[in-house]
Every structure is written in structure tokens, then in C-alpha cells.
CSV table of C-alpha atoms in Angstrom, one decimal:
chain,number,residue,atom,x,y,z
A,1,MET,CA,30.9,-2.4,5.6
A,2,CYS,CA,32.0,-1.0,9.1
A,3,CYS,CA,32.9,-4.7,10.3
A,4,GLY,CA,34.9,-5.4,7.5
A,5,LEU,CA,36.6,-2.0,7.5
A,6,ALA,CA,37.8,-2.5,11.3
A,7,ALA,CA,38.8,-6.0,10.8
A,8,LEU,CA,41.0,-5.0,7.9
A,9,LEU,CA,42.4,-2.1,10.0
A,10,GLY,CA,42.9,-4.8,12.8
A,11,VAL,CA,44.6,-7.1,10.6
A,12,LEU,CA,47.1,-4.2,9.1
A,13,VAL,CA,48.1,-3.1,12.5
A,14,HIS,CA,48.6,-6.5,13.5
A,15,VAL,CA,50.9,-7.4,10.9
A,16,SER,CA,52.8,-4.4,11.1
A,17,VAL,CA,53.4,-4.3,14.9
A,18,THR,CA,54.1,-7.8,14.6
A,19,ASN,CA,56.8,-7.5,11.9
A,20,GLN,CA,58.2,-4.8,13.4
A,21,THR,CA,58.7,-6.5,16.9
A,22,VAL,CA,59.9,-9.7,15.6
A,23,GLY,CA,62.2,-8.1,13.1
A,24,GLU,CA,64.0,-6.2,16.0
A,25,ALA,CA,64.3,-9.3,17.8
A,26,ARG,CA,65.8,-11.3,15.1
A,27,ASP,CA,68.1,-8.4,14.2
A,28,ARG,CA,69.2,-8.6,18.2
A,29,ALA,CA,69.5,-12.4,18.2
A,30,LEU,CA,72.0,-12.2,15.1
A,31,ASP,CA,73.7,-9.5,16.3
A,32,ARG,CA,74.5,-11.4,19.7
A,33,LEU,CA,75.5,-14.7,17.2
A,34,THR,CA,78.0,-12.8,15.6
A,35,GLU,CA,79.7,-11.8,18.7
A,36,VAL,CA,79.1,-15.6,20.0
A,37,THR,CA,80.8,-16.8,16.8
A,38,ALA,CA,83.8,-14.5,17.0
A,39,ALA,CA,84.3,-15.5,20.6
A,40,TYR,CA,84.0,-19.3,19.7
A,41,GLU,CA,86.4,-18.8,17.1
A,42,GLU,CA,88.9,-17.1,19.4
A,43,GLY,CA,88.3,-20.1,22.0
A,44,ASP,CA,86.8,-17.8,24.5
A,45,ARG,CA,84.5,-18.7,26.9
A,46,LEU,CA,80.9,-18.7,25.5
A,47,PRO,CA,78.3,-16.3,27.1
A,48,PRO,CA,75.3,-17.8,29.1
A,49,GLY,CA,72.6,-18.6,26.6
A,50,ALA,CA,75.3,-19.4,23.9
A,51,GLY,CA,76.8,-23.0,23.1
A,52,VAL,CA,77.2,-25.8,20.6
A,53,ASP,CA,74.3,-28.0,19.8
A,54,LEU,CA,72.1,-26.4,22.6
A,55,PRO,CA,69.4,-28.6,23.8
A,56,GLY,CA,66.0,-27.6,22.7
A,57,LEU,CA,66.8,-25.8,19.5
A,58,PRO,CA,64.6,-26.3,16.7
A,59,ALA,CA,65.3,-29.2,14.5
A,60,PRO,CA,64.9,-26.9,11.5
A,61,LEU,CA,66.9,-24.3,12.4
A,62,ARG,CA,69.5,-27.1,13.1
A,63,GLU,CA,69.4,-28.3,9.5
A,64,LEU,CA,69.8,-24.8,8.5
A,65,ALA,CA,73.1,-24.3,10.6
A,66,THR,CA,74.7,-28.0,9.7
A,67,ASP,CA,74.2,-26.6,6.0
A,68,GLY,CA,76.2,-23.8,6.7
A,69,ARG,CA,73.6,-21.0,7.0
A,70,ARG,CA,72.4,-18.7,9.7
A,71,GLY,CA,69.0,-18.2,10.9
A,72,THR,CA,66.7,-17.2,13.6
A,73,MET,CA,63.6,-18.5,14.8
A,74,VAL,CA,60.9,-18.0,17.9
A,75,GLY,CA,60.8,-21.2,19.6
A,76,ASP,CA,58.3,-22.5,22.7
A,77,GLN,CA,60.5,-24.0,25.2
A,78,ASP,CA,57.8,-25.2,28.1
A,79,THR,CA,55.2,-22.9,26.7
A,80,HIS,CA,58.2,-19.7,26.9
A,81,PRO,CA,58.2,-17.4,23.9
A,82,THR,CA,62.3,-18.1,23.2
A,83,MET,CA,64.3,-16.4,20.4
A,84,TRP,CA,67.0,-18.4,18.5
A,85,ALA,CA,69.8,-17.8,16.3
A,86,ALA,CA,72.2,-20.3,14.9
A,87,GLY,CA,75.1,-20.8,12.4
A,88,PRO,CA,77.6,-23.1,11.5
A,89,ALA,CA,80.3,-24.6,13.6
A,90,ASP,CA,83.1,-27.2,13.2
A,91,ARG,CA,82.1,-30.9,12.8
A,92,GLY,CA,78.8,-30.3,11.2
A,93,ARG,CA,77.5,-28.7,14.7
A,94,ALA,CA,75.4,-25.8,15.1
A,95,LEU,CA,76.5,-22.8,17.3
A,96,ALA,CA,73.2,-21.3,18.7
A,97,VAL,CA,72.3,-18.6,21.2
A,98,GLN,CA,69.2,-17.8,22.6
A,99,PHE,CA,67.1,-14.9,25.0
A,100,ASP,CA,64.1,-14.3,26.4
A,101,TYR,CA,61.1,-13.2,23.9
A,102,ALA,CA,58.3,-13.1,26.2
A,103,GLN,CA,58.3,-9.4,26.5
A,104,GLY,CA,57.9,-9.0,22.8
A,105,ALA,CA,55.1,-12.0,22.5
A,106,HIS,CA,53.1,-10.3,25.1
A,107,ALA,CA,53.2,-7.0,23.8
A,108,ILE,CA,51.9,-8.4,20.2
A,109,ASP,CA,49.3,-10.5,22.5
A,110,ALA,CA,48.2,-6.9,24.5
A,111,LEU,CA,48.2,-5.5,21.1
A,112,ASP,CA,45.8,-8.1,19.6
A,113,ARG,CA,43.5,-7.7,22.5
A,114,ALA,CA,43.5,-4.0,22.6
A,115,ILE,CA,42.5,-4.1,18.7
A,116,VAL,CA,39.5,-6.7,19.2
A,117,TRP,CA,38.1,-4.6,22.0
A,118,SER,CA,38.5,-1.2,19.8
A,119,SER,CA,37.0,-2.6,16.8
A,120,ALA,CA,33.9,-4.2,18.7
A,121,LEU,CA,33.4,-0.9,20.4
A,122,ALA,CA,33.7,1.2,17.3
A,123,ILE,CA,31.5,-1.3,15.2
A,124,GLY,CA,29.1,-1.0,18.4
A,125,ALA,CA,29.1,2.5,18.3
A,126,THR,CA,28.9,2.7,14.5
A,127,LEU,CA,25.9,0.1,14.3
A,128,LEU,CA,24.0,2.2,16.9
A,129,VAL,CA,24.3,5.3,15.3
A,130,GLY,CA,23.5,4.2,11.8
A,131,ALA,CA,20.5,2.3,13.1
A,132,PHE,CA,19.4,5.3,14.5
A,133,ALA,CA,20.2,7.2,11.2
A,134,VAL,CA,18.9,4.5,8.9
A,135,THR,CA,15.3,4.5,11.1
A,136,ARG,CA,14.6,8.1,10.7
A,137,VAL,CA,15.2,7.8,7.1
A,138,THR,CA,13.3,4.6,6.4
A,139,ARG,CA,10.5,5.9,9.0
A,140,ARG,CA,10.1,9.1,6.5
A,141,LEU,CA,10.2,6.9,3.4
A,142,HIS,CA,7.7,4.8,5.0
A,143,ALA,CA,5.4,7.7,5.6
A,144,THR,CA,5.8,8.9,2.3
A,145,ALA,CA,4.8,5.6,0.8
A,146,ARG,CA,1.6,5.4,3.0
A,147,VAL,CA,0.8,8.8,1.4
A,148,ALA,CA,1.2,7.9,-1.8
A,149,ARG,CA,-0.8,4.7,-1.2
A,150,ARG,CA,-3.3,7.2,-0.1
A,151,ILE,CA,-3.7,9.2,-3.1
A,152,SER,CA,-3.7,6.1,-5.2
A,153,ALA,CA,-6.9,5.3,-3.3
A,154,GLY,CA,-8.2,8.6,-3.7
A,155,ASP,CA,-7.5,10.5,-1.0
A,156,LEU,CA,-6.3,13.7,-2.5
A,157,ASP,CA,-5.7,15.4,0.6
A,158,ALA,CA,-3.3,13.2,1.6
A,159,ARG,CA,0.2,15.0,2.3
A,160,VAL,CA,3.6,14.0,3.8
A,161,ASN,CA,4.3,17.6,5.4
A,162,ASP,CA,8.1,16.9,5.6
A,163,PRO,CA,9.4,19.6,7.7
A,164,ARG,CA,12.4,19.9,5.6
A,165,THR,CA,10.0,21.0,2.7
A,166,VAL,CA,7.0,22.8,4.1
A,167,HIS,CA,7.4,26.0,6.1
A,168,ASP,CA,5.0,25.2,8.6
A,169,PRO,CA,3.6,21.6,8.8
A,170,ARG,CA,1.0,22.4,11.6
A,171,THR,CA,-1.3,24.9,9.0
A,172,VAL,CA,0.1,24.0,5.3
A,173,ASN,CA,-1.9,20.8,3.7
A,174,ASP,CA,-3.7,19.8,6.7
A,175,PRO,CA,-6.7,17.9,5.5
A,176,ARG,CA,-9.0,19.2,8.7
A,177,THR,CA,-8.8,22.7,7.1
A,178,VAL,CA,-10.5,21.6,4.0
A,179,HIS,CA,-14.4,22.5,4.3
A,180,ASP,CA,-15.0,22.9,0.4
A,181,SER,CA,-13.6,22.8,-2.7
A,182,ARG,CA,-12.8,26.7,-2.6
A,183,THR,CA,-10.4,26.0,0.4
A,184,ALA,CA,-9.0,22.9,-1.0
A,185,ASP,CA,-7.8,24.7,-4.3
A,186,ALA,CA,-6.6,27.6,-2.5
A,187,ARG,CA,-4.7,25.2,-0.4
A,188,ALA,CA,-3.3,23.2,-3.4
A,189,LEU,CA,-2.3,26.6,-5.1
A,190,ALA,CA,-0.3,27.8,-1.9
A,191,ASP,CA,1.5,23.9,-1.7
A,192,HIS,CA,4.0,25.7,-4.3
A,193,ARG,CA,4.5,28.6,-2.1
A,194,ALA,CA,5.2,26.6,0.8
A,195,GLN,CA,8.1,24.7,-0.1
A,196,ARG,CA,10.5,26.6,2.2
A,197,PRO,CA,12.6,24.1,4.1
A,198,THR,CA,12.9,25.1,7.9
A,199,ARG,CA,16.1,22.1,7.7
A,200,PRO,CA,18.7,21.1,5.2
A,201,GLN,CA,17.3,19.2,2.4
A,202,ASP,CA,18.0,15.5,1.6
A,203,GLU,CA,16.9,13.0,-1.0
A,204,VAL,CA,14.1,11.7,1.2
A,205,ALA,CA,12.6,15.4,1.6
A,206,ALA,CA,13.2,16.0,-2.2
A,207,VAL,CA,10.8,12.9,-2.9
A,208,ALA,CA,8.2,13.9,-0.2
A,209,GLY,CA,8.2,17.6,-1.7
A,210,ALA,CA,7.9,16.2,-5.5
A,211,LEU,CA,5.1,13.6,-4.2
A,212,ASP,CA,3.0,16.5,-2.2
A,213,THR,CA,3.5,19.1,-5.3
A,214,MET,CA,2.4,15.9,-7.4
A,215,ALA,CA,-0.9,15.8,-5.2
A,216,ALA,CA,-1.4,19.5,-5.0
A,217,SER,CA,-1.5,19.7,-8.9
A,218,LEU,CA,-3.4,16.8,-9.5
A,219,GLN,CA,-6.2,17.5,-7.1
A,220,SER,CA,-6.2,21.2,-8.5
A,221,LYS,CA,-6.5,19.6,-12.0
A,222,LEU,CA,-9.6,17.5,-10.5
A,223,LEU,CA,-11.4,20.1,-8.6
A,224,SER,CA,-11.4,22.2,-12.0
A,225,GLU,CA,-12.5,19.6,-14.1
A,226,GLN,CA,-15.7,18.6,-11.2
A,227,ARG,CA,-16.6,22.3,-11.5
A,228,PHE,CA,-16.4,22.7,-14.8
A,229,THR,CA,-19.0,19.4,-14.8
A,230,ALA,CA,-21.2,20.8,-12.7
A,231,ASP,CA,-21.4,24.3,-14.2
A,232,VAL,CA,-22.3,22.9,-17.4
A,233,ALA,CA,-24.8,20.8,-15.9
A,234,HIS,CA,-26.4,23.6,-14.4
A,235,GLU,CA,-26.3,25.8,-17.2
A,236,LEU,CA,-27.6,23.0,-19.4
A,237,ARG,CA,-31.0,22.8,-17.1
A,238,THR,CA,-32.3,25.7,-17.9
A,239,PRO,CA,-32.3,25.6,-21.7
A,240,LEU,CA,-33.1,21.8,-21.3
A,241,THR,CA,-36.5,23.1,-19.3
A,242,GLY,CA,-37.6,25.3,-22.1
A,243,LEU,CA,-36.8,22.6,-24.6
A,244,HIS,CA,-39.0,20.2,-22.9
A,245,ALA,CA,-41.7,22.7,-22.5
A,246,ALA,CA,-41.7,23.4,-26.0
A,247,ALA,CA,-41.6,20.0,-27.1
A,248,GLU,CA,-44.5,19.3,-25.4
A,249,LEU,CA,-46.4,21.9,-27.6
A,250,LEU,CA,-45.5,19.9,-30.7
A,251,PRO,CA,-48.1,18.1,-32.3
A,252,PRO,CA,-48.6,14.4,-32.0
A,253,GLY,CA,-46.6,12.4,-34.4
A,254,ARG,CA,-43.5,10.2,-34.9
A,255,PRO,CA,-41.1,13.3,-35.1
A,256,THR,CA,-42.5,14.8,-31.9
A,257,GLU,CA,-41.8,11.3,-30.1
A,258,LEU,CA,-38.0,11.4,-31.4
A,259,VAL,CA,-37.6,14.9,-30.3
A,260,ARG,CA,-39.1,14.3,-26.9
A,261,ASP,CA,-37.1,11.0,-26.7
A,262,ARG,CA,-34.1,12.5,-26.9
A,263,VAL,CA,-34.8,15.8,-24.6
A,264,ALA,CA,-35.8,13.2,-22.1
A,265,THR,CA,-32.2,11.6,-22.9
A,266,LEU,CA,-30.6,14.6,-22.7
A,267,ARG,CA,-31.9,15.7,-19.1
A,268,THR,CA,-31.4,12.0,-17.9
A,269,LEU,CA,-27.8,13.0,-18.6
A,270,THR,CA,-27.6,16.3,-17.3
A,271,GLU,CA,-29.3,15.1,-13.9
A,272,ASP,CA,-26.4,12.3,-13.8
A,273,LEU,CA,-23.5,14.5,-14.3
A,274,LEU,CA,-25.1,16.8,-11.6
A,275,GLU,CA,-25.3,13.9,-9.2
A,276,ILE,CA,-21.7,12.9,-10.2
A,277,SER,CA,-20.5,16.1,-9.7
A,278,ARG,CA,-21.9,15.9,-6.0
A,279,LEU,CA,-20.5,12.7,-5.6
A,280,ASP,CA,-17.1,13.6,-6.4
A,281,ALA,CA,-17.2,16.9,-4.5
A,282,GLY,CA,-18.0,14.5,-1.5
A,283,ARG,CA,-20.9,16.9,-0.4
A,284,GLU,CA,-23.5,14.0,0.2
A,285,ARG,CA,-25.5,13.7,3.4
A,286,LEU,CA,-27.0,10.7,4.7
A,287,GLU,CA,-30.6,10.5,5.9
A,288,LEU,CA,-30.5,7.4,7.3
A,289,ASP,CA,-33.3,5.2,8.8
A,290,SER,CA,-34.2,1.7,9.5
A,291,GLU,CA,-35.3,-0.3,6.3
A,292,PRO,CA,-36.7,-3.5,5.7
A,293,LEU,CA,-34.7,-5.1,2.8
A,294,ALA,CA,-37.2,-7.4,0.6
A,295,PRO,CA,-39.9,-4.7,0.0
A,296,LEU,CA,-37.4,-2.1,-0.7
A,297,ALA,CA,-36.4,-4.2,-3.6
A,298,GLY,CA,-40.0,-5.1,-4.6
A,299,ARG,CA,-40.4,-1.6,-4.9
A,300,VAL,CA,-37.5,-0.8,-7.0
A,301,VAL,CA,-38.5,-3.5,-9.1
A,302,TRP,CA,-41.7,-2.5,-9.7
A,303,ALA,CA,-40.7,1.1,-10.5
A,304,SER,CA,-38.4,-0.3,-13.1
A,305,GLY,CA,-41.0,-1.6,-15.5
A,306,THR,CA,-38.8,-4.6,-16.2
A,307,GLU,CA,-39.6,-8.3,-16.0
A,308,THR,CA,-37.0,-8.8,-13.1
A,309,GLU,CA,-37.3,-11.8,-10.7
A,310,VAL,CA,-37.2,-10.9,-6.9
A,311,ARG,CA,-35.7,-13.5,-4.7
A,312,VAL,CA,-35.8,-13.2,-0.8
A,313,VAL,CA,-33.8,-16.0,0.7
A,314,ARG,CA,-33.4,-14.1,4.0
A,315,ASP,CA,-34.9,-10.3,4.8
A,316,THR,CA,-33.3,-8.1,7.3
A,317,ARG,CA,-33.5,-4.4,8.2
A,318,VAL,CA,-30.7,-2.0,7.2
A,319,GLU,CA,-29.6,1.2,8.6
A,320,THR,CA,-29.5,3.4,5.3
A,321,ASP,CA,-30.7,6.2,3.2
A,322,ARG,CA,-33.7,4.8,1.1
A,323,ARG,CA,-33.7,7.1,-1.7
A,324,ARG,CA,-29.9,6.2,-2.6
A,325,LEU,CA,-30.5,2.6,-2.2
A,326,GLU,CA,-33.2,2.6,-4.6
A,327,ARG,CA,-31.2,4.6,-6.7
A,328,VAL,CA,-28.3,1.9,-6.5
A,329,LEU,CA,-30.4,-1.1,-7.1
A,330,GLY,CA,-32.4,0.8,-9.6
A,331,ASN,CA,-29.0,1.5,-12.0
A,332,LEU,CA,-28.2,-2.1,-11.5
A,333,VAL,CA,-31.6,-3.6,-12.7
A,334,ALA,CA,-31.7,-1.2,-15.5
A,335,ASN,CA,-28.0,-2.0,-17.0
A,336,ALA,CA,-28.8,-6.0,-16.4
A,337,HIS,CA,-31.6,-5.3,-18.8
A,338,LYS,CA,-29.8,-2.4,-21.2
A,339,HIS,CA,-26.8,-4.8,-21.5
A,340,GLY,CA,-27.5,-8.4,-20.8
A,341,ARG,CA,-30.2,-10.8,-21.4
A,342,GLU,CA,-33.2,-12.0,-19.5
A,343,PRO,CA,-33.7,-13.6,-17.2
A,344,VAL,CA,-32.8,-10.9,-14.7
A,345,ALA,CA,-32.8,-11.6,-11.1
A,346,LEU,CA,-32.3,-9.8,-7.8
A,347,THR,CA,-31.7,-11.6,-4.8
A,348,VAL,CA,-32.0,-10.7,-1.3
A,349,ASP,CA,-30.0,-12.6,1.4
A,350,GLY,CA,-29.6,-10.9,4.6
A,351,PRO,CA,-27.8,-7.7,4.1
A,352,VAL,CA,-26.5,-8.8,0.5
A,353,VAL,CA,-28.2,-7.8,-2.3
A,354,THR,CA,-27.1,-9.5,-5.9
A,355,VAL,CA,-28.6,-8.5,-9.4
A,356,ARG,CA,-27.7,-11.0,-12.1
A,357,ASP,CA,-28.4,-11.4,-15.8
A,358,HIS,CA,-27.4,-14.0,-18.3
A,359,GLY,CA,-25.6,-11.7,-20.8
A,360,ASP,CA,-22.2,-11.6,-21.8
A,361,GLY,CA,-21.0,-10.6,-18.7
A,362,TYR,CA,-19.2,-7.1,-17.6
A,363,PRO,CA,-16.1,-6.3,-19.8
A,364,ASP,CA,-12.6,-7.0,-18.8
A,365,TYR,CA,-11.9,-3.2,-18.1
A,366,LEU,CA,-14.7,-3.0,-15.8
A,367,LEU,CA,-13.7,-5.8,-13.9
A,368,GLU,CA,-10.3,-4.7,-13.4
A,369,HIS,CA,-10.4,-0.9,-12.9
A,370,GLY,CA,-14.3,-0.4,-12.2
A,371,PRO,CA,-16.9,1.3,-14.0
A,372,GLN,CA,-15.6,4.2,-16.3
A,373,ARG,CA,-17.7,7.3,-17.3
A,374,PHE,CA,-18.7,7.6,-20.9
A,375,ARG,CA,-17.6,4.3,-21.8
A,376,THR,CA,-19.0,1.0,-23.1
A,377,GLU,CA,-18.3,-1.6,-25.4
A,378,GLY,CA,-20.0,-3.7,-28.2
A,379,GLY,CA,-22.0,-0.9,-29.3
A,380,SER,CA,-24.0,-0.6,-26.2
A,381,LYS,CA,-26.3,2.5,-25.8
A,382,GLY,CA,-25.8,4.2,-23.0
A,383,HIS,CA,-23.4,7.0,-21.3
A,384,GLY,CA,-21.6,4.5,-18.9
A,385,LEU,CA,-23.0,6.5,-16.0
A,386,GLY,CA,-25.3,4.4,-14.2
A,387,LEU,CA,-22.7,1.9,-12.5
A,388,THR,CA,-20.6,5.0,-11.9
A,389,ILE,CA,-23.2,6.7,-9.9
A,390,ALA,CA,-24.3,3.2,-8.4
A,391,LEU,CA,-20.9,2.7,-7.2
A,392,GLY,CA,-20.7,6.6,-5.7
A,393,GLN,CA,-23.7,6.1,-4.1
A,394,ALA,CA,-22.8,2.5,-2.4
A,395,GLU,CA,-19.6,4.3,-1.1
A,396,VAL,CA,-21.7,7.2,0.5
A,397,LEU,CA,-23.9,4.4,1.8
A,398,GLY,CA,-20.7,2.6,3.3
A,399,ALA,CA,-21.7,-0.3,1.3
A,400,ARG,CA,-19.7,-2.8,-0.7
A,401,LEU,CA,-20.4,-2.8,-4.7
A,402,VAL,CA,-18.4,-5.5,-6.3
A,403,PHE,CA,-18.4,-6.3,-10.0
A,404,THR,CA,-18.0,-9.9,-10.9
A,405,ASN,CA,-19.0,-12.7,-13.8
A,406,ALA,CA,-21.0,-15.8,-12.8
A,407,PRO,CA,-19.3,-19.1,-13.6
A,408,ASP,CA,-21.9,-20.0,-16.0
A,409,GLY,CA,-22.1,-16.7,-18.0
A,410,GLY,CA,-23.8,-13.7,-16.8
A,411,ALA,CA,-23.1,-10.3,-15.1
A,412,LEU,CA,-23.2,-10.1,-11.1
A,413,ALA,CA,-23.0,-7.5,-9.0
A,414,THR,CA,-23.3,-7.8,-5.4
A,415,LEU,CA,-24.2,-5.1,-2.7
A,416,THR,CA,-23.3,-5.5,0.7
A,417,LEU,CA,-24.9,-3.2,3.4
A,418,PRO,CA,-24.3,-2.6,6.8
A,419,GLN,CA,-27.0,-3.6,9.0
A,420,ASP,CA,-28.8,-1.9,12.0
A,421,GLU,CA,-27.9,-3.0,15.6
A,422,GLN,CA,-31.1,-4.7,15.7
A,423,SER,CA,-30.6,-6.8,13.1
A,424,GLU,CA,-27.2,-8.1,14.1
A,425,GLN,CA,-28.3,-8.7,17.5
A,426,ASP,CA,-31.2,-10.7,16.3
A,427,GLU,CA,-29.1,-12.9,13.8
A,428,ARG,CA,-26.5,-13.3,16.9
A,429,ASP,CA,-29.5,-14.5,18.9
A,430,GLY,CA,-30.7,-16.9,16.1
A,431,HIS,CA,-34.1,-15.1,15.8
A,432,GLY,CA,-33.3,-13.6,12.1
A,433,GLN,CA,-36.1,-13.5,9.5
A,434,GLY,CA,-36.7,-16.7,7.9
A,435,HIS,CA,-36.8,-17.5,4.1
A,436,GLY,CA,-38.9,-14.9,2.3
A,437,HIS,CA,-41.5,-16.7,-0.4
A,438,GLY,CA,-44.5,-15.8,-2.4
A,439,HIS,CA,-45.4,-14.6,-6.1
A,440,MET,CA,-46.5,-11.4,-7.1
A,441,HIS,CA,-47.4,-10.6,-10.5
A,442,GLY,CA,-48.8,-7.3,-12.4
A,443,HIS,CA,-48.2,-3.6,-12.5
A,444,GLY,CA,-49.8,-2.2,-9.4
A,445,ARG,CA,-47.7,-1.7,-6.2
A,446,ASP,CA,-48.7,-4.2,-3.7
A,447,GLU,CA,-46.5,-3.6,-0.6
A,448,HIS,CA,-48.6,-5.8,1.2
A,449,GLY,CA,-48.1,-8.9,-1.2
A,450,ALA,CA,-44.7,-8.1,-0.6
A,451,ARG,CA,-44.9,-8.6,3.0
A,452,ASN,CA,-47.2,-11.4,2.6
A,453,ALA,CA,-44.8,-13.3,0.7
A,454,ARG,CA,-41.9,-12.7,3.1
A,455,ASN,CA,-43.7,-14.3,5.9
A,456,ASP,CA,-45.2,-17.3,3.8
A,457,PRO,CA,-43.5,-20.6,5.3
A,458,ASP,CA,-44.3,-22.7,2.4
A,459,ALA,CA,-43.0,-21.1,-1.1
A,460,GLU,CA,-39.6,-21.5,-1.9
A,461,GLU,CA,-39.1,-18.2,-3.3
A,462,GLY,CA,-40.7,-14.7,-4.2
A,463,ARG,CA,-41.1,-13.4,-7.6
A,464,VAL,CA,-41.7,-9.6,-8.3
A,465,ARG,CA,-42.6,-9.0,-11.8
A,466,GLY,CA,-43.5,-5.4,-13.0
A,467,ARG,CA,-45.0,-4.9,-16.4
A,468,ARG,CA,-42.5,-3.2,-19.2
A,469,ASN,CA,-43.8,0.4,-19.8
A,470,GLY,CA,-41.2,1.9,-21.8
A,471,ARG,CA,-39.3,3.2,-19.1
A,472,ASP,CA,-35.9,1.3,-19.5
A,473,GLY,CA,-33.2,3.0,-17.9
A,474,GLU,CA,-30.4,5.0,-19.8
A,475,ASN,CA,-27.6,4.1,-17.4
A,476,GLY,CA,-25.0,1.7,-19.0
A,477,PRO,CA,-21.6,0.4,-17.5
């Protein structure tokens, strides 16, 4: 727009000044032609630059004069600008006058050069100022977009903190000042009171302020929901403990078994809700230790009481929290047996652990959006908390848990764990663990057998099968 406006103004000025300059020269030439014509008719001597059929007279102007009309024309004689005026004379000749037009032509050329340079200077200055202004705006827009993406990823402490909307950007909404949910809630409530612009507000500041307000409101609601869930779970623990003790005093029989089963289910649900509330609050603390992965997987399968095959392709040591990792693997195995079909296999390949069944696979909503609480499909039993807890604990461990469906059918959960430094160095040096092999059956805990199975160089795969003991997991996808 700046370049177009400068070009338009330059053309208008050029046309206007040129028309004025040429018009004045034409009027002057016609006045002189009138004087020369009068002198020619009276037989007086013609002044210099005037005469009949002067050499150099432009042909179009000569034809115009021989036709009995008068006219003017700018001609270049030896590259020298000349203004001509011609009119009819006797015997079909042309009476013409000429004078120097170089001054007018030079004035127009000087004007054109001035227009070009001034336009270039104006365009350059405008572009620099515009680029600076636009860069500031786009930088603020990019910052707002980054904060929006962080909020979408779950970082509800992210704020734009635009100085045009926040009174003191150094203290308001600073994530480093958030130490617990109460502080975060108080800070979220203060967002609405802190919207006092220190600079003139513009559209970008309005968008940033709206985003901060939305994030504060969303965070406040989520914190309220988390506190409500935790409070409900805590309040349920006391009556459930009493109910469990009372159920143990009931006489044996089918009704007693049903009551005890429902009480156990309710206690498991309560504990799961408490665990989820702790994960949501982000107050989990890791107890890291170096653990060999294959024996840990064997213990998880044995404790699950399910017919699960353990395959050790390559064992390794991982720096992890053993209790949380066992929780993740246990939930994955329980979910595979509850919602899939046998055979179920747990495979250890270095720091990657996969759990696969041969059922109908994970539903579309889970593959697209991840596990959702209290949601199952196809009439499956469960509360939809098992995979939610597994995913939350994996994030606490710094691991990556991905849910997919195998190409030939069945659900496939892949857990990628961080390795400890010694294991990584061994793999780089080519001294990592070899293929683990061996077979182990029964219902006793045999960690020595698991170690022997991992070090046996002759077998092809390890199998760990635990006897079903009625402790199938309650956690569904």
C-alpha cells in the first residue's frame, strides 16, 4: 500500500507539473506565432527563429499547417528540446516559429528525479517503521499462541502476562510462586483483579487478557474439582473401613461373598480416586533406584495371578521408582485380561515394555484422545481408571506410554522407560544384556528362576505364568 500510494502521488505530481510547464510553453509559442504571422502578412522582416518552411520542422506539424490549422509541438533537434508553433502561409507553405525548451524539459526531469528519490526515501522509512511495529505485534501474538499451546498441553500455570493487561507482570501469575493448590487458586482468583493496564490497550492485549482470564477460570474450576474428588475419596475411606470390618463378621454364604466383593470393589475405587487426585495435584515424589527390568516384570505378572507370558528379548537396568512401575505394568496386564482376550504377552526389550492381548483392540476414542475416566465401551466392566492411572504414573516416571492396536488384531500398550547412565554406557560399548530365556510355571515367587531364565543362552524366550487366584484387576480402559 505504501509503494502504491507513493507511485500514485508521484504520477499525479509529474502529470500536473508537466501539463503546466508544457501548457505555458505552448501558450508562449502560439503568442509568438501570432506576432510572426502579423509581421509576415505586413511584409515585415521576420525575427530570428521564425520563417516559412523552416528546416527541422516536425512533419506532423507541417501537415497540420498546410491544412490551414495552427498547432504546437515539442521536438528534439540534435537532442535539444525545442518548442515549435506553426500555421498556414501562402501557396501551401507553413509559417513556423521555434524557441529553446531545454529549461522546461530540465525542470521536468529534475522534478521526476526528486519524486523518485523522495518516494524511495518515504517507502524505506515507512517500511522500517512498519516492520518494527508489525514485529512487535507479531512477537506478542506468537507469545500468546505459545501460551495457548501450553495450556492445551495441560500447563494451566501458563500466562501471557501482557503489560497492557496485567498491573505488575513480575508478580502476577508467576508460575514460580505456585507451591500448592491453595496458592494457585488464590492466584487464579486474583487474575480478575489484576487486569489494570499500565499501557494503552490494543487488540492483542485484549486477546492476551482474555486468554489469561480463561486459563485462570479453567484452572480454578479444575482445582475445585480435584479438591472435591480428593475430599470425597477421603470421606469415603472411614465408612468403608467400618463396612469392610462388618462384612468380615457376616456368616459364610453367598450373600456374604457378594457383600464382601462389592465392598472390595468400592475400596479399590476409592483408592484409585485418591491416587488420581494426587496425580492431578502434581504432588507425587519419586523414589528412584536402579532396577533390572525383567525380574520386575516377572514379579508383576506373578502378583497379577493371570496367565500372562513374559518374553525377555533384552534385559536392562532402569532408573525408576519400583512401586510406581509395578503399578503401571500391573494395570496394563489387568486391563488386557479384563477387556481383551488371551493370549496376553508382556515383552521386555531393553527399556521398552509392551503388553499385548488378542482381543478387539482399544476403542477409537482412547486411541484418539487417550484414556478417559469412568468411560468404557461395549458393556465392559470397570471404571475406566486403570489406564488413566497407568498413564499418570508413567508421566511421573518420565516414561512414555502409547496405546495402539496391533495390525493383526489386539490392543498394544508400549511403555518406554528412561535408562540409568550405566546401562546406556553398556549399550554404547556393546556390552548390554543378551537375550533372556527360560520357562517358569506355577504360583510361587521365584526370582532366582527369573534371573536364571534371563541368563540362559540356549532357550529362545521366557515364559512366566501365574496361577489364577481370583484377583483379576478392576481397572478398565
